[in-house]
PDB file of C-alpha atoms in Angstrom:
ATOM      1  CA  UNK A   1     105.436  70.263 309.812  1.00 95.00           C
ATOM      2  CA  UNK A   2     105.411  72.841 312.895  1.00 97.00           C
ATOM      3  CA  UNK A   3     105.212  76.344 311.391  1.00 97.00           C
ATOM      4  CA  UNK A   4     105.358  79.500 312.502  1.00 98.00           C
ATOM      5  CA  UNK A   5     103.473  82.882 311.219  1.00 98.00           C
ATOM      6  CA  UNK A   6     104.384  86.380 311.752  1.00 97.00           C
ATOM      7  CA  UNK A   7     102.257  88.990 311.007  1.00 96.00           C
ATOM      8  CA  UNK A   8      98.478  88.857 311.236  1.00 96.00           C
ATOM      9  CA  UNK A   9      97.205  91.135 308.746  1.00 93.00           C
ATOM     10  CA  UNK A  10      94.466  90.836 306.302  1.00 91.00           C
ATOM     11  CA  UNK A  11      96.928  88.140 304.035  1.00 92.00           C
ATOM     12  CA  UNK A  12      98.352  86.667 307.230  1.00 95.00           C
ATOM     13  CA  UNK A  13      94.592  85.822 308.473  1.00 96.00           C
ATOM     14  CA  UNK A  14      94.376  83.814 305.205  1.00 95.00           C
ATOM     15  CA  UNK A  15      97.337  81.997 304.953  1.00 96.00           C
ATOM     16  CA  UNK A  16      96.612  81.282 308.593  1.00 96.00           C
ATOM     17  CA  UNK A  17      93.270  79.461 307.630  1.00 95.00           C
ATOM     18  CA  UNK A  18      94.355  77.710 304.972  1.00 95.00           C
ATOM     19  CA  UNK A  19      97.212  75.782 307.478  1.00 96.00           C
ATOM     20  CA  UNK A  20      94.812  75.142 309.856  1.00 95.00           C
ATOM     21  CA  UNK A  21      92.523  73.553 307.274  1.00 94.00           C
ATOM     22  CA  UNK A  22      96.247  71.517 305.933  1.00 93.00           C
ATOM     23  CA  UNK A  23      96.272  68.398 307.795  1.00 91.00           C
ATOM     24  CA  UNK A  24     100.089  68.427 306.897  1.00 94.00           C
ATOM     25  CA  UNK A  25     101.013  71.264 308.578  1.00 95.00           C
ATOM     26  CA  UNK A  26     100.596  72.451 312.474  1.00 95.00           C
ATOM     27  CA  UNK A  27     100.478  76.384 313.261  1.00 97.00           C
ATOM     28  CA  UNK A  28     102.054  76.159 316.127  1.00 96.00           C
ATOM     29  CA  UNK A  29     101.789  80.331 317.163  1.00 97.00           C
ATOM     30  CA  UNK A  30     101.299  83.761 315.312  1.00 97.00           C
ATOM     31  CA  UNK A  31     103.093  86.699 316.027  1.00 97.00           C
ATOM     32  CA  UNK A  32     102.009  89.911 315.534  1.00 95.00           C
ATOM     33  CA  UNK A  33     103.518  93.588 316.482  1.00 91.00           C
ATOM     34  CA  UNK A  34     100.771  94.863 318.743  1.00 90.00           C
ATOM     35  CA  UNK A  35      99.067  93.337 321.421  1.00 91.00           C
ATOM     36  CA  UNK A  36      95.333  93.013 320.406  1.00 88.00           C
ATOM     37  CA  UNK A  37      94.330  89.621 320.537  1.00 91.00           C
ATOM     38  CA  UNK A  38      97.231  88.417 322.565  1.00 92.00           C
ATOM     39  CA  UNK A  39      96.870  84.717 323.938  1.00 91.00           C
ATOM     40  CA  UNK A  40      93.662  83.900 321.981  1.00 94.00           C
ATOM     41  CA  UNK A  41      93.299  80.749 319.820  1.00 94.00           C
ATOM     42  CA  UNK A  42      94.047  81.360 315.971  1.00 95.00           C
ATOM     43  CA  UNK A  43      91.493  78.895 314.860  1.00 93.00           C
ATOM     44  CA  UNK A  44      88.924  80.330 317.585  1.00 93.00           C
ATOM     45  CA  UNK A  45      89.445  83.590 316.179  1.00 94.00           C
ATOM     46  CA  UNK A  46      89.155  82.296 313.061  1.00 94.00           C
ATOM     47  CA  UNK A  47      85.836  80.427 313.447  1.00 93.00           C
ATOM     48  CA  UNK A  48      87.577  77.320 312.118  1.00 92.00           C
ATOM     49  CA  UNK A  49      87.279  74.020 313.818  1.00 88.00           C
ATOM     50  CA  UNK A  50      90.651  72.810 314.224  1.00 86.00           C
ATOM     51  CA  UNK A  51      92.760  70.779 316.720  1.00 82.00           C
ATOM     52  CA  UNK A  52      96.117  73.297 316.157  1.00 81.00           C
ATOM     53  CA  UNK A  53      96.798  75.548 319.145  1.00 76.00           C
ATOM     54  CA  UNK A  54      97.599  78.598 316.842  1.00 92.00           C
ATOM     55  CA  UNK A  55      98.331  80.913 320.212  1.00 95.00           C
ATOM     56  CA  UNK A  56      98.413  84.942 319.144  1.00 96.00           C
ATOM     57  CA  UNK A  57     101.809  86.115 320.656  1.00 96.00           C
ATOM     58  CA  UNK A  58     102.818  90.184 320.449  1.00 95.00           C
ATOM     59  CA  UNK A  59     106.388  90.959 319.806  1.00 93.00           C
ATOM     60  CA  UNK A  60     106.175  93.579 322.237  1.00 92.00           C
ATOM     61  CA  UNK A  61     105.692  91.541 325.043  1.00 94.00           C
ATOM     62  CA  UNK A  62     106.996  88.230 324.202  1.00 94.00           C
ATOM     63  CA  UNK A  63     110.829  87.653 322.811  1.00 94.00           C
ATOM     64  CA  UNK A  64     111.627  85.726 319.821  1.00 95.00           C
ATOM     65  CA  UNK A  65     114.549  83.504 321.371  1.00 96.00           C
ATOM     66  CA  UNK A  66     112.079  82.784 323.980  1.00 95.00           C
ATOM     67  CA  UNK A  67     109.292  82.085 321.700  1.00 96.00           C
ATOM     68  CA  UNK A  68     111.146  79.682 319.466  1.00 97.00           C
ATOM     69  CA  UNK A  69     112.655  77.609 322.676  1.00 97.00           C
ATOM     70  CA  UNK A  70     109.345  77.239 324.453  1.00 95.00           C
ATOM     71  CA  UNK A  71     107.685  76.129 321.184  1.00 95.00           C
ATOM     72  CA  UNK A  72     109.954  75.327 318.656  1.00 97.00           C
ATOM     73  CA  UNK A  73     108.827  75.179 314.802  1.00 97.00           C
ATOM     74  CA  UNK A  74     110.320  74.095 312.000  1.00 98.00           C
ATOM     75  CA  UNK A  75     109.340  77.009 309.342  1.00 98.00           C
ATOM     76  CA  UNK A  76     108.788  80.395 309.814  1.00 98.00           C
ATOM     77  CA  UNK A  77     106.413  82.500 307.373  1.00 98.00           C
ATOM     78  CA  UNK A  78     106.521  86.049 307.488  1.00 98.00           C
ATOM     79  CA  UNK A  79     103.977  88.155 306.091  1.00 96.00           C
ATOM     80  CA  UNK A  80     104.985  90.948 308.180  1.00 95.00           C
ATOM     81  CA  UNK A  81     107.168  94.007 306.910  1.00 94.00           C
ATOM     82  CA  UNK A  82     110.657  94.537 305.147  1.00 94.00           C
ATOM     83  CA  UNK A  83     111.965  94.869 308.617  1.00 94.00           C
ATOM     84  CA  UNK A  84     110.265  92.377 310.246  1.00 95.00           C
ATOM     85  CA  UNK A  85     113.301  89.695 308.868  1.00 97.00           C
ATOM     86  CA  UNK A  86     115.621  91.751 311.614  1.00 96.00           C
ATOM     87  CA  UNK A  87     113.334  91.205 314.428  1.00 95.00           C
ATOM     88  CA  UNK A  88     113.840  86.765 314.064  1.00 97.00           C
ATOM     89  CA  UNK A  89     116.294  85.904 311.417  1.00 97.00           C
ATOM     90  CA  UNK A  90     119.367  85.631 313.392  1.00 97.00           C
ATOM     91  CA  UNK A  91     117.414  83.435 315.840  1.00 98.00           C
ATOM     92  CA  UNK A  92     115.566  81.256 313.429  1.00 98.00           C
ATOM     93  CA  UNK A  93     119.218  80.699 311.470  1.00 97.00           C
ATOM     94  CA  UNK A  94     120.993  79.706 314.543  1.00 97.00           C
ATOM     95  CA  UNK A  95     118.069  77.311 315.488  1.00 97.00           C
ATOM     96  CA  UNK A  96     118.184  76.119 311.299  1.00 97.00           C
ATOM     97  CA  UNK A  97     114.444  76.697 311.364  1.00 98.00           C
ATOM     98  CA  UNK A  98     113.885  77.418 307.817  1.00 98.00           C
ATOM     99  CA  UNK A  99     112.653  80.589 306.793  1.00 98.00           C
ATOM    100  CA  UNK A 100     109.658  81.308 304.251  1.00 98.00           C
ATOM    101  CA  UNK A 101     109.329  84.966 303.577  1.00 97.00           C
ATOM    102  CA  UNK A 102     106.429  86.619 301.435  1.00 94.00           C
ATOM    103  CA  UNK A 103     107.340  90.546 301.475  1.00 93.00           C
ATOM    104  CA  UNK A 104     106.704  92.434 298.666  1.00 84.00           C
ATOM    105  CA  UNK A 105     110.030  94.640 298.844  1.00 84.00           C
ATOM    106  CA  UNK A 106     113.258  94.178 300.333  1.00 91.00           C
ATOM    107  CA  UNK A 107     115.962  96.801 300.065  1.00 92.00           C
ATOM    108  CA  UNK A 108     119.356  95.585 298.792  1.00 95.00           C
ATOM    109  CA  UNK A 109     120.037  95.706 302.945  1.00 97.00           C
ATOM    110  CA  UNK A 110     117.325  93.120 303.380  1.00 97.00           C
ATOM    111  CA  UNK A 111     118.407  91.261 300.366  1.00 96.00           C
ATOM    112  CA  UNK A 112     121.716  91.525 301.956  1.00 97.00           C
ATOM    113  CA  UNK A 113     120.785  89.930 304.826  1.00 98.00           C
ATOM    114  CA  UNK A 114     118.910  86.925 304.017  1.00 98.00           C
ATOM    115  CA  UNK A 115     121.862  85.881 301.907  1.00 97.00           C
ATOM    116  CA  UNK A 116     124.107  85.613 305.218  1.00 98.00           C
ATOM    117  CA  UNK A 117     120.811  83.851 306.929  1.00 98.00           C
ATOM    118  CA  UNK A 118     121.012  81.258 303.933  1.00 98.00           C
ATOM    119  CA  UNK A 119     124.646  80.157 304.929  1.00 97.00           C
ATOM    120  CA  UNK A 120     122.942  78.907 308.238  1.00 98.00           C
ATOM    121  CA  UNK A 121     119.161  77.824 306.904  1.00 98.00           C
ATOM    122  CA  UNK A 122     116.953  77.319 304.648  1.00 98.00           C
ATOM    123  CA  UNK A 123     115.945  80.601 303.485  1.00 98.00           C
ATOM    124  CA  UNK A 124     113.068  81.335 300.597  1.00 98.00           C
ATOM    125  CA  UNK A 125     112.148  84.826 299.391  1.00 96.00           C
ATOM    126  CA  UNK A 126     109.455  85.831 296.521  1.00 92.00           C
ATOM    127  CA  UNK A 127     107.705  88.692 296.408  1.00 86.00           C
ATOM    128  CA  UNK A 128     104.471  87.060 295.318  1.00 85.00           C
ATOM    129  CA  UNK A 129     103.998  83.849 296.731  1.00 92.00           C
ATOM    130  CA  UNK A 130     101.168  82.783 294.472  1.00 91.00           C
ATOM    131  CA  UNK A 131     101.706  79.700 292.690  1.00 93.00           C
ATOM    132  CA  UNK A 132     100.286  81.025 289.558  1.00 93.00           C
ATOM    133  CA  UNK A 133     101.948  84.451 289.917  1.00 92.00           C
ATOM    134  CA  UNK A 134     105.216  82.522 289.523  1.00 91.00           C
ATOM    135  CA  UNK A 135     103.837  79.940 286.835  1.00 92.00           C
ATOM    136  CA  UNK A 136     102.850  83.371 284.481  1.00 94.00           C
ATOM    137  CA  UNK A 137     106.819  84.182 285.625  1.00 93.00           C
ATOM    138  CA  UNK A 138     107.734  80.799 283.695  1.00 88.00           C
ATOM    139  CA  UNK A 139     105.454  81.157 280.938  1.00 91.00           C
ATOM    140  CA  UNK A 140     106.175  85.191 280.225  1.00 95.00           C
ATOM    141  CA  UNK A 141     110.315  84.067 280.580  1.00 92.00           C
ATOM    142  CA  UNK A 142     109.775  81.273 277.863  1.00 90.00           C
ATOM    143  CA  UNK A 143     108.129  82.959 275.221  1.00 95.00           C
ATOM    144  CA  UNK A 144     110.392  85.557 275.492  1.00 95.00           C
ATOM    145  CA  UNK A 145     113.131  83.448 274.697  1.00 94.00           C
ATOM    146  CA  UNK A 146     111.355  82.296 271.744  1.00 95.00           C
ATOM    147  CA  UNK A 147     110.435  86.171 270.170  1.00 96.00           C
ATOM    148  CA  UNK A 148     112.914  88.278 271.982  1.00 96.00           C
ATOM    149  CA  UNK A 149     112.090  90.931 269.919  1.00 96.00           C
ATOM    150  CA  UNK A 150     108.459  91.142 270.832  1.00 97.00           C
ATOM    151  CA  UNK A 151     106.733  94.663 271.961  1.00 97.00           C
ATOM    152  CA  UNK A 152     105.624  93.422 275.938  1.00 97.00           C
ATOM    153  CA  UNK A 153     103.784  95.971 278.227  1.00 96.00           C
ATOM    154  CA  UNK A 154     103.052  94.735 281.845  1.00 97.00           C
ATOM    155  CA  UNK A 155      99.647  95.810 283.598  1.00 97.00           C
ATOM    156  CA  UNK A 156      99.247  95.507 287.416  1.00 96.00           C
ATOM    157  CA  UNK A 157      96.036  96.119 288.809  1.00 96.00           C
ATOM    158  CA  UNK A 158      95.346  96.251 293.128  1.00 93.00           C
ATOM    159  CA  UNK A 159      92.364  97.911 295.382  1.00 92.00           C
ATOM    160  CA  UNK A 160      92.590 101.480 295.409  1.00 93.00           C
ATOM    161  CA  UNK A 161      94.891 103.130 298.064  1.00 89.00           C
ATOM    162  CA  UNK A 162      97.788 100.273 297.720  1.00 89.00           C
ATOM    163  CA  UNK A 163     100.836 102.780 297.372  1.00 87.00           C
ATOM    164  CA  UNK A 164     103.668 102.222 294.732  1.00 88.00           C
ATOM    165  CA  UNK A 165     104.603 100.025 292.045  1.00 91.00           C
ATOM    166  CA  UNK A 166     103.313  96.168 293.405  1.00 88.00           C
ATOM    167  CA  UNK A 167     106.424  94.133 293.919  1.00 83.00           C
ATOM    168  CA  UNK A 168     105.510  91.622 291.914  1.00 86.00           C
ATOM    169  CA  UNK A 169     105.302  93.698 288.452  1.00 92.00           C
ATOM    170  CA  UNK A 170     108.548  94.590 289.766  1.00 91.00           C
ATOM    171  CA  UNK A 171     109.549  91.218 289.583  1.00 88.00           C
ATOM    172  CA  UNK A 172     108.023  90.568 286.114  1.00 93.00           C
ATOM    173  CA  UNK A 173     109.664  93.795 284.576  1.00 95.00           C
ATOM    174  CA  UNK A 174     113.157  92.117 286.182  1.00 92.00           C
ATOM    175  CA  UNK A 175     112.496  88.708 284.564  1.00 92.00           C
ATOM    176  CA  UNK A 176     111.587  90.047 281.496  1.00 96.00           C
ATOM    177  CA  UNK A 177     114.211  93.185 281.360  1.00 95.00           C
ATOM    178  CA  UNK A 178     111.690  95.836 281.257  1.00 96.00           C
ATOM    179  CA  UNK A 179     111.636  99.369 282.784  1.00 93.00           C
ATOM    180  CA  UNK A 180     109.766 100.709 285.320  1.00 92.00           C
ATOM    181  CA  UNK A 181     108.245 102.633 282.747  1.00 91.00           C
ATOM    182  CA  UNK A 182     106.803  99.852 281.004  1.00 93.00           C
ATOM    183  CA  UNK A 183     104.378  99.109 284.241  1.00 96.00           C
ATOM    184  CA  UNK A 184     100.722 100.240 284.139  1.00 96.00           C
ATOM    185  CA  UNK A 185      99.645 100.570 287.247  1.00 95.00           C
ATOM    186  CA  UNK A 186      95.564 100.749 288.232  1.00 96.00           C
ATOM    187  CA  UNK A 187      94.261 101.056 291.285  1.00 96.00           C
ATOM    188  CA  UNK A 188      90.207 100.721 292.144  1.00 96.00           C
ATOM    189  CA  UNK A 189      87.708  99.125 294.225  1.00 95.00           C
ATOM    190  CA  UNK A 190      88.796  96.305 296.030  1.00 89.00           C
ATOM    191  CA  UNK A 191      90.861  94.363 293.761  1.00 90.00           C
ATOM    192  CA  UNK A 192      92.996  91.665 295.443  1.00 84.00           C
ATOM    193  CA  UNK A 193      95.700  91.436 292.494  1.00 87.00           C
ATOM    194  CA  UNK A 194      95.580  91.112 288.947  1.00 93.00           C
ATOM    195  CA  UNK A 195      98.916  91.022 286.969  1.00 95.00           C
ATOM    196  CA  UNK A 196      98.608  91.368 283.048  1.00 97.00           C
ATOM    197  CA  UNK A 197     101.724  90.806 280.455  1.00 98.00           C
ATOM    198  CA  UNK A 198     100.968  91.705 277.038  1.00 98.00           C
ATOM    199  CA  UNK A 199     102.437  90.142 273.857  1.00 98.00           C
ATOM    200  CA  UNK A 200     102.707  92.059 270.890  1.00 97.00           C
ATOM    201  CA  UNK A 201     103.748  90.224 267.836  1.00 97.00           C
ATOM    202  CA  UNK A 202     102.696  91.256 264.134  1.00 95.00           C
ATOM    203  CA  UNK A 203      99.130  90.258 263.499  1.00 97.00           C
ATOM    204  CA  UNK A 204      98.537  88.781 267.001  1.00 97.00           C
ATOM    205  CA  UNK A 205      98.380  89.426 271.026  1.00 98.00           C
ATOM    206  CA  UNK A 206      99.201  87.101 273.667  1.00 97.00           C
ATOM    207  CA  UNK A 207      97.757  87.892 276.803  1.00 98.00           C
ATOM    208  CA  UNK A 208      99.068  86.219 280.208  1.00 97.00           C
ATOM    209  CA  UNK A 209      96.545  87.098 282.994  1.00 97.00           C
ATOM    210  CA  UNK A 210      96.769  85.950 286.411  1.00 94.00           C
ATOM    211  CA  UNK A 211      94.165  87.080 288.938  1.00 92.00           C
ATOM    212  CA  UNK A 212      93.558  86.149 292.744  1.00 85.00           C
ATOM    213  CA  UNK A 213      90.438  86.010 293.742  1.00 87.00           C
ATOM    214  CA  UNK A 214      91.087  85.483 297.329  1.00 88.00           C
ATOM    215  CA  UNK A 215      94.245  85.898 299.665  1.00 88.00           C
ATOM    216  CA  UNK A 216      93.871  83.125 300.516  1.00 93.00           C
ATOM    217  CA  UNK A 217      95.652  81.998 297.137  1.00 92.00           C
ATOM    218  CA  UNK A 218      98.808  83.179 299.348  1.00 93.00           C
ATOM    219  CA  UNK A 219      98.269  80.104 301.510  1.00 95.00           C
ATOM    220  CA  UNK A 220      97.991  77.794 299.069  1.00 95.00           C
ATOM    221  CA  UNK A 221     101.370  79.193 297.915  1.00 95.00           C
ATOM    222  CA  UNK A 222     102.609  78.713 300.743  1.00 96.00           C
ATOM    223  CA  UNK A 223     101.902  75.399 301.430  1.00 96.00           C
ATOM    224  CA  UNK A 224     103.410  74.643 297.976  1.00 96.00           C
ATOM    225  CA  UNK A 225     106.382  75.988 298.930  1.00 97.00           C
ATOM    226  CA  UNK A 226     106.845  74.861 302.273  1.00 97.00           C
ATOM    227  CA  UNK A 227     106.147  71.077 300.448  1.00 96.00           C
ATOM    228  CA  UNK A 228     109.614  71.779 298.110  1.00 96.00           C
ATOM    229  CA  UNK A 229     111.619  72.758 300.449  1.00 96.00           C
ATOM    230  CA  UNK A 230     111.453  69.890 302.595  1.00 94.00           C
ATOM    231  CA  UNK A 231     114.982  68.245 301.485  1.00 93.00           C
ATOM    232  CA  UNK A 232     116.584  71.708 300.854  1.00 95.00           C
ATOM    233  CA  UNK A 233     120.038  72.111 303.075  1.00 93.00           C
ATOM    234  CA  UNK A 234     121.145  75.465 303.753  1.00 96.00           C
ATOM    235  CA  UNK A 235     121.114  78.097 301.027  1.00 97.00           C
ATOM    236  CA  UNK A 236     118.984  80.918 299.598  1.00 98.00           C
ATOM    237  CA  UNK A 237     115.827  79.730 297.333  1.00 97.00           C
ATOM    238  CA  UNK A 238     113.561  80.998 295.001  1.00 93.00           C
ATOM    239  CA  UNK A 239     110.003  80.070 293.389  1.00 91.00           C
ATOM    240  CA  UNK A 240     112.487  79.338 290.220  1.00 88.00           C
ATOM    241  CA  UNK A 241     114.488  77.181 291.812  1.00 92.00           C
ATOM    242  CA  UNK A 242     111.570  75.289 292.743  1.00 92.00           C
ATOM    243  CA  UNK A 243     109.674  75.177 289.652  1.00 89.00           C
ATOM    244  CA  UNK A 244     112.520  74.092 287.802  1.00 85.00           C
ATOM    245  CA  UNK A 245     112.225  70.427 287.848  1.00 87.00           C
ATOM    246  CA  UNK A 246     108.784  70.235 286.760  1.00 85.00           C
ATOM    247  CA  UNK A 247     109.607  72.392 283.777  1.00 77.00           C
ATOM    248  CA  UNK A 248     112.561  69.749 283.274  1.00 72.00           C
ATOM    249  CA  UNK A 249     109.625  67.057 282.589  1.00 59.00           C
TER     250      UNK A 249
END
């Protein structure tokens, strides 16, 4: 599978490594916005031995049409920004190159918009791409079900300096029909992401607790999701959708 990553940040450098380490997959390019470490080898840059090409394209200097004819994929991942789905979703549509994106907000615009990319692709949006992020989603949605009555309180915890609410608390509170209000929110040290719901029945706690250790827990996610959405037509996915049939077992 041919993919394509934009955005080369600190999470995109990890779900970079863990595709080139994927004998499955093939990274064909990166794209990133400015134009440090143009044309150099991913996997180089990396310090991982790998036969992918993984060439460092800049936005500013190279143009997404042209990008995707001269070396044509057949995912994109984006692990850029909220508007960074304006700068190749129209092109990636028309081409049906499916489209795998991991940003933590969208606007209603945004949200908008991928819908009327999904009537040409494949188009996939979560806000936490973490496999067990979206297995504590399952989990926190089922025993709810069970004691809808139950006091729940969600804790998020992230390094310090990470502004706002994360989006995937967000996405928990939505799931769960929570307020805002009803997120804790700490922020120290270098803490990748912890996510925390709490449980409170009569005489007992439940605790779901998912942590990532690494970013590089994105990539795995990643490749998880990329694997599902093989024999998916056109149409606008989420890590639900996926997970579905194995909860079906």
């Amino acid at each position: 599978m041919k993919i394509g990553l934009i955005g080369f940040g600190k999470t995109g450098k990890a779900v970079a490594s863990v595709l080139l380490q994927n004998k499955k997959f093939s990274l064909e390019w990166v794209l990133k916005r400015n134009t440090a470490l143009e044309n150099r080898n991913t996997a180089e840059y990396l310090g991982i031995d790998s036969d992918q090409a993984g060439k460092i394209y800049s936005s500013s200097t190279t143009s997404i049409p042209e990008l995707l004819d001269n070396q044509p994929v057949d995912v994109i991942i984006d692990f850029s920004s909220a508007s960074g789905i304006y700068t190749y979703g129209e092109a990636a549509s028309e081409r049906k190159i499916k489209i795998i994106s991991a940003i933590s907000h969208y606007s209603n615009k945004e949200k908008d918009f991928l819908k009327s990319l999904s009537k040409l692709t494949t188009v996939f949006w979560s806000p936490n791409i973490t496999l067990g992020v979206n297995y504590l989603l399952f989990a926190s949605k089922f025993l709810k079900k069970i004691a809808p009555w139950v006091d729940i309180e969600i804790i998020e915890e992230h390094f310090k300096g990470k502004d706002g609410i994360s989006g995937t608390a967000l996405k928990i509170a939505e799931t769960l029909d929570l307020e805002k209000e009803d997120i804790n929110s700490v922020r120290a040290g270098g803490i990748v992401g912890k996510h925390e719901v709490v449980f409170g029945f009569p005489f007992q706690t439940v605790r779901l607790i998912h942590e990532s250790i690494s970013r590089e827990a994105f990539g795995s996610g990643v490749v998880f999701v990329a694997e599902n959405l093989t024999d998916k037509k056109e149409g606008l996915f989420n890590f639900e959708d996926i997970l579905a049939p194995y909860f079906a077992l």
